[in-house]
mmCIF file of C-alpha atoms in Angstrom:
data_model
loop_
_atom_site.group_PDB
_atom_site.id
_atom_site.type_symbol
_atom_site.label_atom_id
_atom_site.label_comp_id
_atom_site.label_asym_id
_atom_site.label_seq_id
_atom_site.Cartn_x
_atom_site.Cartn_y
_atom_site.Cartn_z
ATOM 1 C CA SER O 1 -5.620 -47.369 17.967
ATOM 2 C CA ASN O 2 -6.116 -46.633 14.297
ATOM 3 C CA ARG O 3 -8.590 -43.843 14.849
ATOM 4 C CA SER O 4 -7.554 -40.473 13.555
ATOM 5 C CA THR O 5 -8.287 -37.287 15.397
ATOM 6 C CA PRO O 6 -10.716 -35.032 13.519
ATOM 7 C CA ASN O 7 -8.919 -32.168 11.767
ATOM 8 C CA ALA O 8 -5.527 -33.744 12.499
ATOM 9 C CA LEU O 9 -2.818 -33.142 9.938
ATOM 10 C CA PRO O 10 -1.349 -36.163 8.178
ATOM 11 C CA PRO O 11 2.239 -36.842 9.300
ATOM 12 C CA GLN O 12 3.666 -35.822 5.886
ATOM 13 C CA LYS O 13 1.918 -32.434 6.022
ATOM 14 C CA LEU O 14 3.081 -31.885 9.587
ATOM 15 C CA ASP O 15 6.663 -32.628 8.507
ATOM 16 C CA GLU O 16 6.341 -30.069 5.668
ATOM 17 C CA ILE O 17 5.072 -27.409 8.077
ATOM 18 C CA ILE O 18 7.865 -28.079 10.576
ATOM 19 C CA LEU O 19 10.447 -27.859 7.777
ATOM 20 C CA LEU O 20 8.963 -24.573 6.575
ATOM 21 C CA MET O 21 8.985 -23.111 10.075
ATOM 22 C CA THR O 22 12.552 -24.153 10.854
ATOM 23 C CA SER O 23 14.205 -23.521 7.491
ATOM 24 C CA ALA O 24 16.149 -20.330 6.944
ATOM 25 C CA GLN O 25 14.080 -17.565 5.435
ATOM 26 C CA PRO O 26 15.488 -15.645 2.479
ATOM 27 C CA HIS O 27 16.795 -12.163 3.274
ATOM 28 C CA PHE O 28 16.142 -9.127 1.079
ATOM 29 C CA PHE O 29 17.181 -5.477 1.134
ATOM 30 C CA LEU O 30 14.486 -2.968 0.232
ATOM 31 C CA ARG O 31 14.984 0.568 -1.018
ATOM 32 C CA CYS O 32 11.917 2.744 -1.535
ATOM 33 C CA GLU O 33 11.485 6.205 -2.961
ATOM 34 C CA ALA O 34 8.481 8.477 -3.240
ATOM 35 C CA ARG O 35 8.112 11.886 -4.780
ATOM 36 C CA VAL O 36 5.235 14.220 -5.434
ATOM 37 C CA GLU O 37 5.146 16.830 -8.181
ATOM 38 C CA GLY O 38 1.941 18.834 -8.194
ATOM 39 C CA LYS O 39 -0.965 16.402 -8.051
ATOM 40 C CA ARG O 40 1.053 13.482 -9.423
ATOM 41 C CA GLY O 41 3.058 11.185 -7.194
ATOM 42 C CA GLU O 42 5.336 8.264 -7.986
ATOM 43 C CA TRP O 43 6.603 5.414 -5.800
ATOM 44 C CA THR O 44 9.453 3.053 -6.634
ATOM 45 C CA PHE O 45 10.961 0.078 -4.884
ATOM 46 C CA ALA O 46 14.067 -2.026 -5.445
ATOM 47 C CA LEU O 47 14.062 -5.382 -3.680
ATOM 48 C CA SER O 48 17.411 -7.237 -3.769
ATOM 49 C CA ALA O 49 18.265 -10.665 -2.397
ATOM 50 C CA ALA O 50 21.017 -10.352 0.214
ATOM 51 C CA ASP O 51 23.031 -13.013 -1.594
ATOM 52 C CA GLY O 52 22.744 -11.093 -4.884
ATOM 53 C CA SER O 53 20.796 -13.868 -6.601
ATOM 54 C CA ALA O 54 17.722 -11.817 -7.533
ATOM 55 C CA GLU O 55 16.401 -8.291 -7.851
ATOM 56 C CA LEU O 56 12.958 -6.878 -8.452
ATOM 57 C CA THR O 57 12.076 -3.262 -9.124
ATOM 58 C CA ALA O 58 8.671 -1.709 -9.634
ATOM 59 C CA CYS O 59 7.121 1.727 -9.807
ATOM 60 C CA ASP O 60 3.706 3.260 -10.255
ATOM 61 C CA GLU O 61 1.897 6.579 -10.231
ATOM 62 C CA GLU O 62 -0.798 7.784 -7.876
ATOM 63 C CA PHE O 63 -2.713 11.029 -7.935
ATOM 64 C CA ASP O 64 -3.674 13.415 -5.124
ATOM 65 C CA VAL O 65 -1.560 11.638 -2.485
ATOM 66 C CA THR O 66 1.108 12.608 0.029
ATOM 67 C CA SER O 67 4.715 11.450 -0.066
ATOM 68 C CA GLU O 68 4.094 9.550 3.199
ATOM 69 C CA ARG O 69 1.309 7.530 1.557
ATOM 70 C CA LEU O 70 3.494 6.866 -1.490
ATOM 71 C CA GLU O 71 6.405 5.659 0.667
ATOM 72 C CA LEU O 72 4.069 3.348 2.533
ATOM 73 C CA LEU O 73 2.607 2.020 -0.727
ATOM 74 C CA ALA O 74 6.109 1.220 -2.008
ATOM 75 C CA VAL O 75 6.951 -0.803 1.117
ATOM 76 C CA ILE O 76 3.644 -2.672 1.032
ATOM 77 C CA ARG O 77 3.898 -3.496 -2.674
ATOM 78 C CA ALA O 78 7.440 -4.786 -2.169
ATOM 79 C CA LEU O 79 6.413 -7.026 0.735
ATOM 80 C CA GLU O 80 3.403 -8.300 -1.203
ATOM 81 C CA ALA O 81 5.679 -9.153 -4.142
ATOM 82 C CA LEU O 82 7.481 -11.759 -2.016
ATOM 83 C CA ASP O 83 5.732 -15.124 -2.286
ATOM 84 C CA GLN O 84 7.225 -16.704 0.835
ATOM 85 C CA PRO O 85 8.063 -15.818 4.439
ATOM 86 C CA SER O 86 11.157 -13.616 4.316
ATOM 87 C CA VAL O 87 13.350 -11.252 6.258
ATOM 88 C CA VAL O 88 13.336 -7.788 4.698
ATOM 89 C CA THR O 89 15.652 -4.961 5.702
ATOM 90 C CA ILE O 90 14.443 -1.518 4.683
ATOM 91 C CA VAL O 91 17.461 0.605 3.855
ATOM 92 C CA SER O 92 16.175 4.156 3.988
ATOM 93 C CA GLY O 93 16.790 7.675 5.204
ATOM 94 C CA ALA O 94 13.042 8.278 5.611
ATOM 95 C CA ARG O 95 11.700 7.683 9.086
ATOM 96 C CA THR O 96 7.940 7.217 8.641
ATOM 97 C CA VAL O 97 7.858 3.449 8.176
ATOM 98 C CA ARG O 98 10.901 2.815 10.383
ATOM 99 C CA ARG O 99 9.316 4.566 13.367
ATOM 100 C CA ALA O 100 5.883 3.034 12.858
ATOM 101 C CA VAL O 101 7.262 -0.509 12.731
ATOM 102 C CA ALA O 102 9.473 0.065 15.762
ATOM 103 C CA GLU O 103 7.066 2.071 17.907
ATOM 104 C CA GLY O 104 3.595 2.473 16.489
ATOM 105 C CA LEU O 105 1.774 -0.462 14.928
ATOM 106 C CA ASP O 106 1.132 -2.460 18.107
ATOM 107 C CA GLU O 107 0.003 0.602 20.047
ATOM 108 C CA TRP O 108 -2.216 1.863 17.217
ATOM 109 C CA ARG O 109 -3.925 -1.526 16.978
ATOM 110 C CA ARG O 110 -4.507 -1.635 20.759
ATOM 111 C CA ASN O 111 -5.984 1.886 20.607
ATOM 112 C CA GLY O 112 -8.381 1.137 17.746
ATOM 113 C CA TRP O 113 -6.084 2.742 15.153
ATOM 114 C CA MET O 114 -5.964 6.003 17.071
ATOM 115 C CA TRP O 115 -2.989 7.892 18.488
ATOM 116 C CA GLU O 116 -2.621 10.597 21.100
ATOM 117 C CA CYS O 117 -2.123 14.024 19.565
ATOM 118 C CA TYR O 118 -1.853 16.942 21.993
ATOM 119 C CA GLY O 119 -3.862 15.098 24.645
ATOM 120 C CA GLU O 120 -6.644 14.037 22.248
ATOM 121 C CA MET O 121 -7.077 10.711 20.507
ATOM 122 C CA ALA O 122 -6.944 11.191 16.734
ATOM 123 C CA PRO O 123 -7.376 8.698 13.870
ATOM 124 C CA ILE O 124 -4.208 7.341 12.269
ATOM 125 C CA LYS O 125 -3.618 8.797 8.805
ATOM 126 C CA ASN O 126 -3.477 6.181 6.054
ATOM 127 C CA ARG O 127 -5.051 3.599 8.355
ATOM 128 C CA ASP O 128 -5.921 1.359 5.391
ATOM 129 C CA LEU O 129 -2.258 1.108 4.400
ATOM 130 C CA TRP O 130 -0.959 0.629 7.942
ATOM 131 C CA GLN O 131 -3.388 -2.265 8.377
ATOM 132 C CA ARG O 132 -2.260 -3.714 5.059
ATOM 133 C CA LEU O 133 1.371 -3.424 6.197
ATOM 134 C CA GLU O 134 0.503 -5.143 9.468
ATOM 135 C CA LEU O 135 -1.067 -8.021 7.524
ATOM 136 C CA SER O 136 2.098 -8.383 5.420
ATOM 137 C CA LEU O 137 4.160 -8.534 8.610
ATOM 138 C CA CYS O 138 2.363 -11.739 9.608
ATOM 139 C CA PHE O 139 4.516 -13.480 6.993
ATOM 140 C CA LYS O 140 7.569 -11.228 6.769
ATOM 141 C CA LYS O 141 10.062 -10.021 9.354
ATOM 142 C CA LEU O 142 10.807 -6.369 8.733
ATOM 143 C CA GLU O 143 14.046 -4.789 9.904
ATOM 144 C CA THR O 144 14.998 -1.173 9.385
ATOM 145 C CA ARG O 145 18.321 0.502 8.811
ATOM 146 C CA ARG O 146 18.790 4.233 8.444
ATOM 147 C CA VAL O 147 21.145 5.405 5.728
ATOM 148 C CA PHE O 148 22.499 8.934 5.678
ATOM 149 C CA ARG O 149 24.501 8.781 2.437
ATOM 150 C CA ILE O 150 25.936 6.413 -0.110
ATOM 151 C CA ASP O 151 29.387 6.920 -1.539
ATOM 152 C CA ALA O 152 32.079 4.752 -3.111
ATOM 153 C CA ALA O 153 33.399 3.624 0.290
ATOM 154 C CA HIS O 154 30.070 1.929 1.069
ATOM 155 C CA LEU O 155 29.302 0.242 -2.251
ATOM 156 C CA ASP O 156 31.129 -3.005 -1.391
ATOM 157 C CA ARG O 157 28.362 -3.976 1.088
ATOM 158 C CA PRO O 158 25.280 -5.676 -0.469
ATOM 159 C CA GLU O 159 22.790 -3.556 1.504
ATOM 160 C CA ASP O 160 24.428 -0.373 0.256
ATOM 161 C CA ALA O 161 24.753 -1.656 -3.284
ATOM 162 C CA ALA O 162 20.990 -2.216 -3.179
ATOM 163 C CA MET O 163 20.588 1.482 -2.469
ATOM 164 C CA SER O 164 22.403 2.422 -5.658
ATOM 165 C CA ALA O 165 20.334 0.091 -7.856
ATOM 166 C CA GLY O 166 18.105 1.851 -10.312
ATOM 167 C CA THR O 167 19.382 5.355 -9.653
#
């Protein structure tokens, strides 16, 4: 029959969606830094394509914030800067975001953005940013890699070269 199903996608649109879902996603390495001096804090990120074809850096200042909040802001701003589904590897020595992505976000959501602290349920700090990160992860795959140091022996690998960018 020639009847179309209500709300059905046209075949061309369906083909575009299937192509998007099955095509390889670009891969980026992300390096973030945060520092607080007095009441002033600064976050910076360097986002580098794994194939070396592109790099984006950004920084901004915030006032009356913790270094944890600044680090989280840097990651979120970097993910939001990507205009397509991507794989992003955070290359960092800091553990806040790495641990939350690996162990915390799903549990926090299930528990109403609360966590167990000494037998009591307590609100998650920076809940607004963790929820924003979770939203970004709907379109990005986030991987984490801990880095202890960077020296000349490691600079031939793209993920380690990304760490030295902008420093």
